[in-house]
């Protein structure tokens, strides 16, 4: 009986030690994991009424090997249609490939863009963006993201006539996690783009993407991130066959919390029905 009791006690101690080891390993993995990858996507407040669209966004990062910031990849595939002039819903599939891992499906997103003002009628074109993201993993939280979209076209910049109009777009989006394992933080994502309207095929510009880990509630501890770089935007009109739009940019990391660089792209096909 004493021998049996000793065996049970020893097994319990071994089980407890193994459990503590697994918990410690999990905590270490979370602590050493790279920060969540930001999506470099700009949302516009102007809706193309009664147009069907297929859109693909992607990006990949560059940094030192084994830095945890190199080769972080993100891909989205979206289908949308605007049944009315002021609202466009879209369904999106998200795929991500963190450094050293293969690409995997990470979630389904229901996006909504609302055009709040007729284009060109007021001092700026205003819109509102709202999405619900459903995580693919059962242990991962879902999230809501929403915020204003602002766009302004100007004939000059600070009184300097460049010979072409300029277009400026700003997104201010906050997120909130819901469901199991959620965090109470309220992250803020900032996206800004200014471009020179040379012609429909080629509009060079500059854009900025920033993120703040929380503006309300508890902080995630993720440092503020800043990225800035050039971008090319354009479209090709195929008339009755639709339109093809593209964006291609390179972003430089401006602080230690970001990768040294990232490329991003966006391809979109639209057709009116």
XYZ file of N, CA and C in Angstrom:
819
model
N 0.827 -1.200 0.000
C 0.000 0.000 0.000
C 0.864 1.254 0.000
N 1.938 1.251 0.823
C 2.841 2.402 0.840
C 3.499 2.576 -0.519
N 3.880 1.448 -1.164
C 4.508 1.524 -2.470
C 3.540 2.111 -3.500
N 2.242 1.648 -3.402
C 1.262 2.193 -4.324
C 1.034 3.683 -4.086
N 0.969 4.103 -2.806
C 0.794 5.513 -2.498
C 1.957 6.336 -2.998
N 3.175 5.802 -2.821
C 4.355 6.519 -3.309
C 4.286 6.702 -4.817
N 3.814 5.671 -5.534
C 3.732 5.758 -6.991
C 2.728 6.816 -7.418
N 1.555 6.852 -6.713
C 0.571 7.854 -7.075
C 1.088 9.262 -6.808
N 1.765 9.460 -5.664
C 2.315 10.779 -5.357
C 3.371 11.193 -6.375
N 4.235 10.239 -6.721
C 5.291 10.557 -7.685
C 4.698 10.892 -9.044
N 3.652 10.143 -9.451
C 3.014 10.422 -10.737
C 2.355 11.787 -10.736
N 1.733 12.119 -9.576
C 1.098 13.428 -9.485
C 2.121 14.546 -9.595
N 3.289 14.339 -8.934
C 4.330 15.366 -9.002
C 4.848 15.514 -10.430
N 5.038 14.366 -11.098
C 5.513 14.423 -12.482
C 4.490 15.103 -13.383
N 3.192 14.791 -13.176
C 2.142 15.418 -13.966
C 2.092 16.924 -13.724
N 2.228 17.311 -12.449
C 2.227 18.740 -12.137
C 3.403 19.460 -12.759
N 4.578 18.833 -12.698
C 5.758 19.447 -13.303
C 5.597 19.586 -14.817
N 5.029 18.538 -15.439
C 4.821 18.604 -16.887
C 3.833 19.695 -17.253
N 2.762 19.829 -16.442
C 1.767 20.871 -16.703
C 2.379 22.255 -16.595
N 3.163 22.471 -15.519
C 3.826 23.761 -15.356
C 4.787 24.036 -16.503
N 5.460 22.981 -16.970
C 6.375 23.158 -18.092
C 5.666 23.574 -19.355
N 4.486 22.945 -19.611
C 3.717 23.327 -20.795
C 3.217 24.760 -20.704
N 2.742 25.152 -19.499
C 2.278 26.527 -19.313
C 3.417 27.510 -19.537
N 4.592 27.196 -18.989
C 5.736 28.081 -19.165
C 6.165 28.182 -20.608
N 6.137 27.038 -21.316
C 6.507 27.066 -22.728
C 5.524 27.888 -23.535
N 4.234 27.740 -23.217
C 3.221 28.529 -23.922
C 3.394 30.008 -23.679
N 3.663 30.383 -22.414
C 3.866 31.799 -22.101
C 5.085 32.347 -22.819
N 6.141 31.540 -22.873
C 7.345 31.991 -23.571
C 7.079 32.173 -25.054
N 6.302 31.253 -25.629
C 5.986 31.373 -27.055
C 5.205 32.643 -27.338
N 4.238 32.956 -26.467
C 3.465 34.180 -26.649
C 4.348 35.401 -26.508
N 5.229 35.398 -25.532
C 6.097 36.553 -25.296
C 7.059 36.783 -26.445
N 7.532 35.662 -27.082
C 8.517 35.789 -28.139
C 7.890 35.917 -29.521
N 6.584 35.753 -29.598
C 5.919 35.818 -30.898
C 6.013 37.225 -31.459
N 6.143 37.351 -32.807
C 6.176 38.680 -33.412
C 4.834 39.348 -33.276
N 4.802 40.694 -33.320
C 3.530 41.395 -33.225
C 2.621 41.031 -34.383
N 1.313 41.183 -34.165
C 0.350 40.846 -35.208
C 0.625 41.676 -36.460
N 0.472 41.011 -37.601
C 0.776 41.668 -38.868
C -0.352 42.607 -39.264
N 0.006 43.817 -39.592
C -0.995 44.809 -39.994
C -1.327 44.641 -41.467
N -2.588 44.892 -41.829
C -2.998 44.893 -43.222
C -2.786 46.283 -43.801
N -2.070 46.355 -44.921
C -1.815 47.633 -45.577
C -2.850 47.810 -46.681
N -4.009 48.288 -46.295
C -5.104 48.463 -47.243
C -5.827 49.772 -46.954
N -5.984 50.561 -47.998
C -6.686 51.834 -47.873
C -8.125 51.669 -48.358
N -9.077 52.212 -47.603
C -10.485 52.155 -47.974
C -10.930 53.539 -48.454
N -11.681 53.557 -49.545
C -12.119 54.814 -50.138
C -13.607 55.048 -49.861
N -14.014 56.311 -49.647
C -15.413 56.591 -49.307
C -16.366 56.604 -50.501
N -15.829 56.608 -51.736
C -16.668 56.678 -52.931
C -17.016 55.266 -53.403
N -18.306 55.039 -53.610
C -18.814 53.732 -54.019
C -19.164 53.750 -55.500
N -18.810 52.674 -56.196
C -19.183 52.511 -57.597
C -20.520 51.767 -57.648
N -21.582 52.539 -57.824
C -22.946 52.019 -57.764
C -23.191 50.942 -58.821
N -23.791 49.838 -58.379
C -24.186 48.702 -59.208
C -23.009 48.041 -59.902
N -21.841 48.132 -59.314
C -20.680 47.450 -59.869
C -20.305 46.251 -59.009
N -20.024 45.149 -59.687
C -19.479 43.956 -59.053
C -17.963 44.087 -59.055
N -17.326 43.654 -57.986
C -15.870 43.733 -57.948
C -15.248 42.500 -57.302
N -14.094 42.133 -57.834
C -13.227 41.135 -57.217
C -11.914 41.820 -56.899
N -11.466 41.704 -55.676
C -10.278 42.438 -55.226
C -9.315 41.516 -54.500
N -8.037 41.712 -54.786
C -6.974 40.978 -54.084
C -5.976 41.973 -53.511
N -5.683 41.831 -52.221
C -4.649 42.623 -51.564
C -3.581 41.688 -51.010
N -2.342 42.126 -51.078
C -1.254 41.318 -50.532
C -0.093 42.180 -50.097
N 0.706 41.641 -49.196
C 1.933 42.333 -48.773
C 2.897 41.341 -48.159
N 4.158 41.688 -48.183
C 5.203 40.887 -47.551
C 6.276 41.826 -47.019
N 6.912 41.442 -45.916
C 7.873 42.313 -45.239
C 9.303 41.834 -45.467
N 10.242 42.759 -45.228
C 11.669 42.472 -45.384
C 12.422 42.996 -44.160
N 13.269 42.154 -43.611
C 14.079 42.542 -42.462
C 15.234 41.544 -42.345
N 16.018 41.681 -41.286
C 17.101 40.734 -41.061
C 16.546 39.329 -40.828
N 17.276 38.335 -41.258
C 16.859 36.955 -41.022
C 16.819 36.680 -39.518
N 15.823 35.917 -39.118
C 15.621 35.525 -37.724
C 15.293 36.720 -36.825
N 14.898 37.824 -37.415
C 14.499 38.979 -36.605
C 13.055 38.858 -36.128
N 12.298 37.916 -36.721
C 10.885 37.802 -36.413
C 10.018 38.753 -37.196
N 10.640 39.602 -38.030
C 9.908 40.590 -38.823
C 10.050 40.364 -40.320
N 10.885 39.402 -40.706
C 11.169 39.160 -42.119
C 10.177 38.159 -42.717
N 9.755 38.439 -43.943
C 8.897 37.528 -44.709
C 7.572 37.244 -44.006
N 6.974 38.286 -43.453
C 5.628 38.199 -42.885
C 4.642 38.516 -44.012
N 3.780 37.574 -44.355
C 2.946 37.714 -45.544
C 1.464 37.741 -45.187
N 0.710 38.505 -45.981
C -0.740 38.616 -45.784
C -1.417 38.696 -47.141
N -2.539 37.978 -47.300
C -3.283 37.961 -48.549
C -4.781 38.014 -48.241
N -5.510 38.805 -49.017
C -6.962 38.839 -48.897
C -7.587 38.720 -50.279
N -8.767 38.092 -50.315
C -9.537 37.943 -51.556
C -10.969 38.361 -51.245
N -11.499 39.325 -52.037
C -12.776 39.937 -51.702
C -13.730 39.932 -52.895
N -15.012 39.743 -52.581
C -16.091 39.868 -53.552
C -17.096 40.878 -53.024
N -17.485 41.838 -53.880
C -18.416 42.861 -53.421
C -19.336 43.339 -54.524
N -20.436 43.961 -54.095
C -21.395 44.537 -55.030
C -22.132 45.675 -54.331
N -22.358 46.767 -55.063
C -23.046 47.933 -54.498
C -24.477 47.985 -55.010
N -25.456 47.511 -54.227
C -26.852 47.519 -54.686
C -27.497 48.897 -54.656
N -26.940 49.804 -53.856
C -27.417 51.189 -53.784
C -26.198 52.105 -53.815
N -26.429 53.407 -54.084
C -25.296 54.321 -54.273
C -24.512 54.571 -53.001
N -25.125 54.316 -51.834
C -24.494 54.686 -50.568
C -23.947 53.498 -49.770
N -24.053 52.271 -50.274
C -23.623 51.098 -49.485
C -23.032 50.024 -50.388
N -21.869 49.519 -49.981
C -21.259 48.383 -50.681
C -20.821 47.333 -49.662
N -21.470 46.174 -49.622
C -21.013 45.069 -48.771
C -20.015 44.197 -49.529
N -19.097 43.594 -48.785
C -18.097 42.704 -49.367
C -17.839 41.527 -48.432
N -17.530 40.382 -49.034
C -17.102 39.213 -48.277
C -15.631 38.946 -48.599
N -14.867 38.665 -47.568
C -13.416 38.565 -47.706
C -12.891 37.306 -47.029
N -11.911 36.681 -47.667
C -11.173 35.556 -47.083
C -9.756 36.012 -46.795
N -9.267 35.759 -45.577
C -7.935 36.185 -45.152
C -6.993 34.994 -45.051
N -5.786 35.185 -45.561
C -4.717 34.192 -45.416
C -3.475 34.908 -44.909
N -2.746 34.257 -44.018
C -1.524 34.839 -43.467
C -0.434 33.785 -43.386
N 0.794 34.246 -43.513
C 1.963 33.381 -43.373
C 2.985 34.117 -42.516
N 2.966 33.899 -41.184
C 3.973 34.522 -40.318
C 5.372 34.031 -40.686
N 6.416 34.738 -40.250
C 7.787 34.338 -40.588
C 8.060 32.876 -40.264
N 8.575 32.144 -41.262
C 8.936 30.747 -41.063
C 7.789 29.766 -41.122
N 6.586 30.234 -41.470
C 5.418 29.358 -41.518
C 4.769 29.404 -42.898
N 3.998 28.363 -43.188
C 3.279 28.309 -44.453
C 2.005 29.143 -44.371
N 1.511 29.528 -45.522
C 0.282 30.315 -45.578
C -0.900 29.478 -45.106
N -1.796 30.094 -44.326
C -2.961 29.400 -43.792
C -4.154 30.333 -43.762
N -5.326 29.759 -43.921
C -6.567 30.521 -43.839
C -6.793 30.952 -42.397
N -7.023 32.258 -42.178
C -7.120 32.778 -40.809
C -8.474 33.375 -40.457
N -9.329 33.649 -41.454
C -10.614 34.215 -41.073
C -11.467 34.636 -42.252
N -12.734 34.874 -41.949
C -13.709 35.372 -42.917
C -14.196 36.741 -42.447
N -14.308 37.677 -43.366
C -14.638 39.058 -43.011
C -15.857 39.515 -43.807
N -16.768 40.203 -43.128
C -17.905 40.869 -43.780
C -17.685 42.362 -43.676
N -17.381 43.011 -44.811
C -17.064 44.433 -44.858
C -18.252 45.249 -45.351
N -18.334 46.481 -44.873
C -19.361 47.409 -45.319
C -18.756 48.798 -45.472
N -18.916 49.370 -46.650
C -18.516 50.754 -46.887
C -19.767 51.584 -47.133
N -19.890 52.681 -46.394
C -21.041 53.572 -46.520
C -20.570 54.932 -47.029
N -21.109 55.386 -48.142
C -20.814 56.717 -48.659
C -21.808 57.691 -48.047
N -21.308 58.635 -47.250
C -22.182 59.513 -46.481
C -22.555 60.795 -47.210
N -21.746 61.219 -48.168
C -22.014 62.473 -48.881
C -21.876 62.258 -50.385
N -22.672 62.966 -51.205
C -22.480 62.899 -52.654
C -21.086 63.412 -53.028
N -20.468 62.763 -54.001
C -19.094 63.114 -54.361
C -18.999 64.555 -54.866
N -18.085 65.317 -54.246
C -17.813 66.677 -54.672
C -18.774 67.739 -54.193
N -19.782 67.391 -53.407
C -20.795 68.367 -53.009
C -20.347 69.219 -51.830
N -19.550 68.649 -50.903
C -19.131 69.368 -49.711
C -17.614 69.517 -49.686
N -17.104 70.067 -48.595
C -15.666 70.354 -48.506
C -14.816 69.098 -48.641
N -15.383 67.938 -48.305
C -14.690 66.672 -48.461
C -15.725 65.582 -48.679
N -15.293 64.486 -49.262
C -16.153 63.314 -49.433
C -15.994 62.429 -48.207
N -17.113 62.126 -47.544
C -17.085 61.402 -46.277
C -17.718 60.028 -46.423
N -17.152 59.063 -45.709
C -17.679 57.712 -45.690
C -17.464 57.084 -44.333
N -17.987 55.891 -44.174
C -17.836 55.149 -42.925
C -17.605 53.687 -43.270
N -16.651 53.076 -42.561
C -16.286 51.674 -42.802
C -16.591 50.858 -41.558
N -17.180 49.665 -41.764
C -17.468 48.770 -40.640
C -17.326 47.332 -41.117
N -16.628 46.519 -40.334
C -16.462 45.116 -40.688
C -16.534 44.225 -39.458
N -16.923 42.980 -39.698
C -16.880 41.943 -38.671
C -15.990 40.830 -39.185
N -14.994 40.455 -38.385
C -14.041 39.422 -38.750
C -14.247 38.197 -37.870
N -14.503 37.066 -38.506
C -14.690 35.800 -37.788
C -13.439 34.957 -37.942
N -12.759 34.702 -36.827
C -11.498 33.977 -36.853
C -11.712 32.509 -37.205
N -10.758 31.945 -37.948
C -10.845 30.539 -38.324
C -10.547 29.613 -37.146
N -9.658 30.036 -36.249
C -9.309 29.215 -35.096
C -10.353 29.310 -33.996
N -10.710 28.179 -33.403
C -11.738 28.168 -32.370
C -11.316 28.898 -31.102
N -10.025 28.956 -30.843
C -9.540 29.609 -29.626
C -9.226 31.082 -29.841
N -9.421 31.582 -31.056
C -9.095 32.973 -31.366
C -10.352 33.840 -31.329
N -10.230 35.076 -30.880
C -11.410 35.946 -30.796
C -11.810 36.498 -32.154
N -13.084 36.847 -32.285
C -13.564 37.599 -33.437
C -13.330 39.090 -33.164
N -13.629 39.929 -34.144
C -13.388 41.357 -33.929
C -14.289 42.215 -34.805
N -14.538 43.432 -34.321
C -15.210 44.482 -35.088
C -14.194 45.581 -35.371
N -14.249 46.141 -36.579
C -13.410 47.281 -36.955
C -14.295 48.320 -37.633
N -14.149 49.579 -37.245
C -15.014 50.613 -37.813
C -14.351 51.980 -37.670
N -14.801 52.921 -38.500
C -14.272 54.272 -38.403
C -14.538 55.092 -39.650
N -14.206 56.387 -39.601
C -14.496 57.308 -40.711
C -13.483 57.198 -41.852
N -13.977 57.514 -43.054
C -13.162 57.619 -44.261
C -13.332 59.028 -44.813
N -12.224 59.698 -45.107
C -12.268 61.086 -45.578
C -11.418 61.202 -46.842
N -11.967 61.882 -47.852
C -11.228 62.085 -49.097
C -11.437 63.511 -49.588
N -10.355 64.118 -50.095
C -10.404 65.505 -50.569
C -9.541 65.650 -51.815
N -10.114 66.230 -52.876
C -9.349 66.538 -54.077
C -9.044 68.021 -54.109
N -7.766 68.361 -54.373
C -7.320 69.752 -54.348
C -6.614 70.111 -55.653
N -6.750 71.372 -56.098
C -6.053 71.813 -57.308
C -4.590 72.173 -57.051
N -4.222 72.330 -55.776
C -2.837 72.675 -55.437
C -2.538 72.155 -54.035
N -1.280 72.294 -53.609
C -0.857 71.905 -52.267
C -0.235 73.120 -51.600
N -0.887 73.636 -50.558
C -0.409 74.818 -49.840
C -0.140 75.984 -50.784
N -1.026 76.140 -51.771
C -0.911 77.253 -52.702
C 0.027 77.019 -53.861
N 0.697 75.864 -53.899
C 1.629 75.562 -54.989
C 0.884 74.776 -56.061
N 0.822 75.331 -57.263
C 0.136 74.693 -58.380
C 1.095 73.715 -59.060
N 0.761 72.430 -59.005
C 1.602 71.396 -59.602
C 1.197 71.073 -61.033
N 0.158 71.721 -61.504
C -0.308 71.454 -62.857
C -1.324 70.327 -62.930
N -1.509 69.625 -61.831
C -2.468 68.524 -61.766
C -3.164 68.570 -60.408
N -4.355 68.015 -60.355
C -5.042 67.884 -59.075
C -4.346 66.844 -58.209
N -4.551 66.958 -56.908
C -4.059 65.952 -55.968
C -5.249 65.363 -55.211
N -5.143 64.080 -54.868
C -6.204 63.388 -54.147
C -5.649 62.875 -52.829
N -6.353 63.183 -51.735
C -5.888 62.835 -50.390
C -6.968 62.016 -49.681
N -6.558 60.890 -49.098
C -7.502 59.974 -48.446
C -6.981 59.605 -47.069
N -7.878 59.615 -46.070
C -7.524 59.298 -44.689
C -8.501 58.274 -44.123
N -7.967 57.247 -43.462
C -8.750 56.250 -42.713
C -8.340 56.304 -41.253
N -9.325 56.324 -40.349
C -9.091 56.221 -38.907
C -9.988 55.107 -38.376
N -9.420 53.940 -38.146
C -10.209 52.761 -37.810
C -9.818 52.211 -36.442
N -10.817 51.954 -35.611
C -10.605 51.330 -34.312
C -11.142 49.903 -34.355
N -10.571 49.033 -33.534
C -10.974 47.627 -33.494
C -11.298 47.211 -32.072
N -12.159 46.199 -31.974
C -12.527 45.651 -30.674
C -12.753 44.149 -30.816
N -12.057 43.386 -29.991
C -12.217 41.936 -30.023
C -13.424 41.513 -29.202
N -14.055 40.417 -29.632
C -15.200 39.848 -28.921
C -15.028 38.333 -28.883
N -15.711 37.711 -27.925
C -15.653 36.257 -27.821
C -14.583 35.778 -26.872
N -14.292 34.491 -26.918
C -13.329 33.884 -26.000
C -11.914 34.368 -26.284
N -11.124 34.464 -25.230
C -9.710 34.877 -25.310
C -9.532 36.281 -25.882
N -10.539 37.109 -25.774
C -10.436 38.473 -26.291
C -9.566 39.334 -25.368
N -9.007 40.390 -25.944
C -8.278 41.394 -25.179
C -9.144 42.650 -25.078
N -8.958 43.398 -24.004
C -9.771 44.591 -23.777
C -9.196 45.835 -24.439
N -8.112 45.698 -25.165
C -7.492 46.841 -25.832
C -8.372 47.339 -26.978
N -8.172 48.595 -27.366
C -8.876 49.199 -28.504
C -7.828 49.779 -29.450
N -7.309 48.973 -30.364
C -6.276 49.465 -31.279
C -6.816 50.485 -32.267
N -5.935 51.387 -32.677
C -6.246 52.390 -33.695
C -5.302 52.201 -34.876
N -5.886 52.095 -36.079
C -5.101 52.000 -37.311
C -5.318 53.259 -38.134
N -4.218 53.827 -38.618
C -4.260 55.053 -39.400
C -3.679 54.768 -40.786
N -4.401 55.154 -41.824
C -3.903 55.032 -43.192
C -4.146 56.352 -43.913
N -3.135 56.822 -44.589
C -3.227 58.101 -45.313
C -2.497 57.963 -46.642
N -3.097 58.523 -47.689
C -2.490 58.476 -49.023
C -2.730 59.805 -49.730
N -1.681 60.351 -50.358
C -1.791 61.540 -51.215
C -1.150 61.202 -52.546
N -1.862 61.517 -53.630
C -1.317 61.173 -54.947
C -1.611 62.261 -55.967
N -0.755 62.331 -56.975
C -0.837 63.316 -58.046
C -1.591 62.702 -59.215
N -2.650 63.348 -59.656
C -3.525 62.783 -60.672
C -3.018 63.109 -62.083
N -1.916 62.457 -62.459
C -1.332 62.693 -63.783
C -2.294 62.266 -64.880
N -2.728 61.003 -64.819
C -3.722 60.466 -65.736
C -4.301 59.208 -65.115
N -5.297 58.625 -65.772
C -5.981 57.473 -65.188
C -5.062 56.264 -65.043
N -4.046 56.173 -65.907
C -3.188 54.987 -65.899
C -2.098 55.031 -64.838
N -1.689 56.238 -64.445
C -0.544 56.358 -63.547
C -0.703 57.576 -62.648
N -0.838 57.327 -61.346
C -0.920 58.394 -60.353
C 0.095 58.091 -59.239
N 1.255 58.761 -59.263
C 2.255 58.531 -58.206
C 1.856 59.241 -56.920
N 2.264 58.684 -55.815
C 1.915 59.291 -54.539
C 2.767 58.786 -53.401
N 2.351 59.147 -52.206
C 3.014 58.713 -50.983
C 1.932 58.302 -49.996
N 2.229 57.327 -49.152
C 1.237 56.867 -48.183
C 1.900 56.502 -46.864
N 1.067 56.547 -45.825
C 1.520 56.279 -44.456
C 0.560 55.287 -43.802
N 1.124 54.339 -43.056
C 0.333 53.407 -42.252
C 0.894 53.404 -40.833
N 0.013 53.645 -39.876
C 0.418 53.640 -38.470
C -0.547 52.832 -37.638
N -0.082 52.341 -36.503
C -0.950 51.585 -35.597
C -0.567 51.886 -34.155
N -1.595 52.053 -33.330
C -1.440 52.263 -31.896
C -2.133 51.103 -31.194
N -1.446 50.461 -30.260
C -1.947 49.213 -29.671
C -3.262 49.400 -28.937
N -3.479 50.568 -28.312
C -4.744 50.780 -27.618
C -4.934 52.264 -27.318
N -6.146 52.754 -27.606
C -6.498 54.129 -27.236
C -7.510 54.146 -26.094
N -7.989 52.969 -25.695
C -8.914 52.833 -24.567
C -8.829 51.411 -24.043
N -9.011 51.236 -22.741
C -8.890 49.914 -22.158
C -7.441 49.545 -21.931
N -7.200 48.288 -21.617
C -5.847 47.823 -21.327
C -5.014 47.785 -22.600
N -3.710 47.938 -22.438
C -2.795 47.930 -23.574
C -2.287 46.519 -23.833
N -2.042 46.222 -25.098
C -1.465 44.924 -25.454
C 0.044 44.905 -25.270
N 0.632 46.069 -25.082
C 2.079 46.149 -24.950
C 2.807 46.229 -26.273
N 2.076 46.182 -27.387
C 2.703 46.285 -28.696
C 3.112 47.733 -28.959
N 4.364 47.975 -29.355
C 4.797 49.359 -29.592
C 4.057 50.003 -30.764
N 4.025 51.330 -30.752
C 3.466 52.076 -31.874
C 4.289 51.792 -33.124
N 3.611 51.644 -34.263
C 4.295 51.327 -35.509
C 4.023 52.418 -36.542
N 5.073 52.765 -37.312
C 4.956 53.792 -38.348
C 5.630 53.289 -39.618
N 4.942 53.473 -40.758
C 5.491 53.098 -42.058
C 5.141 54.176 -43.079
N 6.070 54.457 -43.989
C 5.883 55.514 -44.982
C 6.594 55.122 -46.267
N 5.957 55.419 -47.416
C 6.637 55.094 -48.656
C 5.867 55.508 -49.889
N 6.487 55.317 -51.076
C 5.856 55.707 -52.348
C 4.838 54.670 -52.813
N 3.916 55.121 -53.652
C 2.895 54.235 -54.193
C 2.540 54.674 -55.610
N 2.161 53.720 -56.445
C 1.647 53.985 -57.785
C 0.228 53.447 -57.854
N -0.680 54.260 -58.394
C -2.093 53.894 -58.489
C -2.563 54.163 -59.910
N -3.407 53.278 -60.427
C -3.918 53.507 -61.771
C -5.063 52.573 -62.111
N -5.648 52.796 -63.271
C -6.722 51.931 -63.739
C -6.754 51.913 -65.260
N -7.294 50.824 -65.796
C -7.450 50.694 -67.247
C -8.906 50.359 -67.520
N -9.561 51.213 -68.297
C -10.975 51.056 -68.597
C -11.146 50.204 -69.851
N -11.826 49.064 -69.705
C -12.097 48.179 -70.831
C -13.542 48.326 -71.303
N -14.185 49.417 -70.878
C -15.539 49.787 -71.288
C -16.531 48.669 -70.957
N -17.174 48.047 -71.951
C -18.214 47.065 -71.637
C -17.663 45.823 -70.942
N -16.328 45.678 -70.929
C -15.726 44.517 -70.277
C -15.268 44.812 -68.853
N -15.524 46.033 -68.384
C -15.186 46.368 -67.013
C -13.935 47.210 -66.892
N -13.435 47.324 -65.658
C -12.243 48.114 -65.348
C -11.259 47.277 -64.534
N -9.980 47.517 -64.778
C -8.922 46.897 -63.986
C -8.184 47.996 -63.227
N -8.097 47.870 -61.905
C -7.414 48.851 -61.073
C -6.223 48.198 -60.379
N -5.205 49.012 -60.105
C -4.033 48.476 -59.402
C -3.467 49.519 -58.442
N -2.785 49.032 -57.426
C -1.972 49.845 -56.525
C -0.717 49.029 -56.185
N 0.425 49.676 -56.169
C 1.677 49.013 -55.797
C 2.537 50.005 -55.027
N 2.969 49.611 -53.837
C 3.740 50.524 -53.007
C 4.827 49.828 -52.218
N 5.781 50.623 -51.782
C 6.849 50.141 -50.889
C 6.832 51.003 -49.634
N 6.852 50.348 -48.482
C 6.783 51.047 -47.202
C 8.075 50.858 -46.425
N 8.615 51.959 -45.935
C 9.800 51.924 -45.092
C 9.374 51.948 -43.625
N 9.916 51.044 -42.818
C 9.656 51.077 -41.386
C 10.368 52.252 -40.755
N 9.638 53.043 -39.961
C 10.204 54.272 -39.410
C 10.665 54.145 -37.966
N 10.407 53.012 -37.332
C 10.885 52.834 -35.958
C 11.251 51.371 -35.728
N 11.825 51.090 -34.564
C 12.356 49.756 -34.282
C 11.278 48.689 -34.211
N 10.031 49.080 -33.986
C 8.949 48.104 -33.858
C 8.486 47.580 -35.209
N 8.931 48.193 -36.298
C 8.502 47.777 -37.631
C 9.658 47.134 -38.380
N 9.303 46.392 -39.411
C 10.300 45.808 -40.297
C 10.998 46.910 -41.091
N 12.130 46.570 -41.706
C 12.854 47.568 -42.486
C 12.063 48.033 -43.705
N 11.322 47.119 -44.307
C 10.559 47.484 -45.485
C 9.462 46.478 -45.757
N 8.509 46.884 -46.598
C 7.407 46.008 -46.993
C 6.899 46.444 -48.356
N 6.515 45.482 -49.158
C 5.847 45.807 -50.415
C 4.372 45.430 -50.274
N 3.525 46.216 -50.882
C 2.095 45.913 -50.870
C 1.520 46.104 -52.255
N 0.493 45.353 -52.570
C -0.136 45.453 -53.874
C -1.639 45.252 -53.737
N -2.341 45.751 -54.749
C -3.793 45.641 -54.789
C -4.226 45.553 -56.241
N -4.976 44.515 -56.570
C -5.511 44.336 -57.909
C -7.026 44.188 -57.794
N -7.734 44.886 -58.669
C -9.189 44.901 -58.574
C -9.803 44.904 -59.972
N -10.787 44.043 -60.130
C -11.557 44.013 -61.368
C -12.982 44.422 -61.047
N -13.536 45.380 -61.835
C -14.890 45.874 -61.613
C -15.681 45.800 -62.899
N -16.967 45.472 -62.754
C -17.858 45.474 -63.918
C -19.260 45.860 -63.476
N -19.876 46.778 -64.198
C -21.224 47.235 -63.866
C -22.267 46.260 -64.392
N -23.325 46.114 -63.596
C -24.440 45.237 -63.985
C -25.744 46.005 -63.806
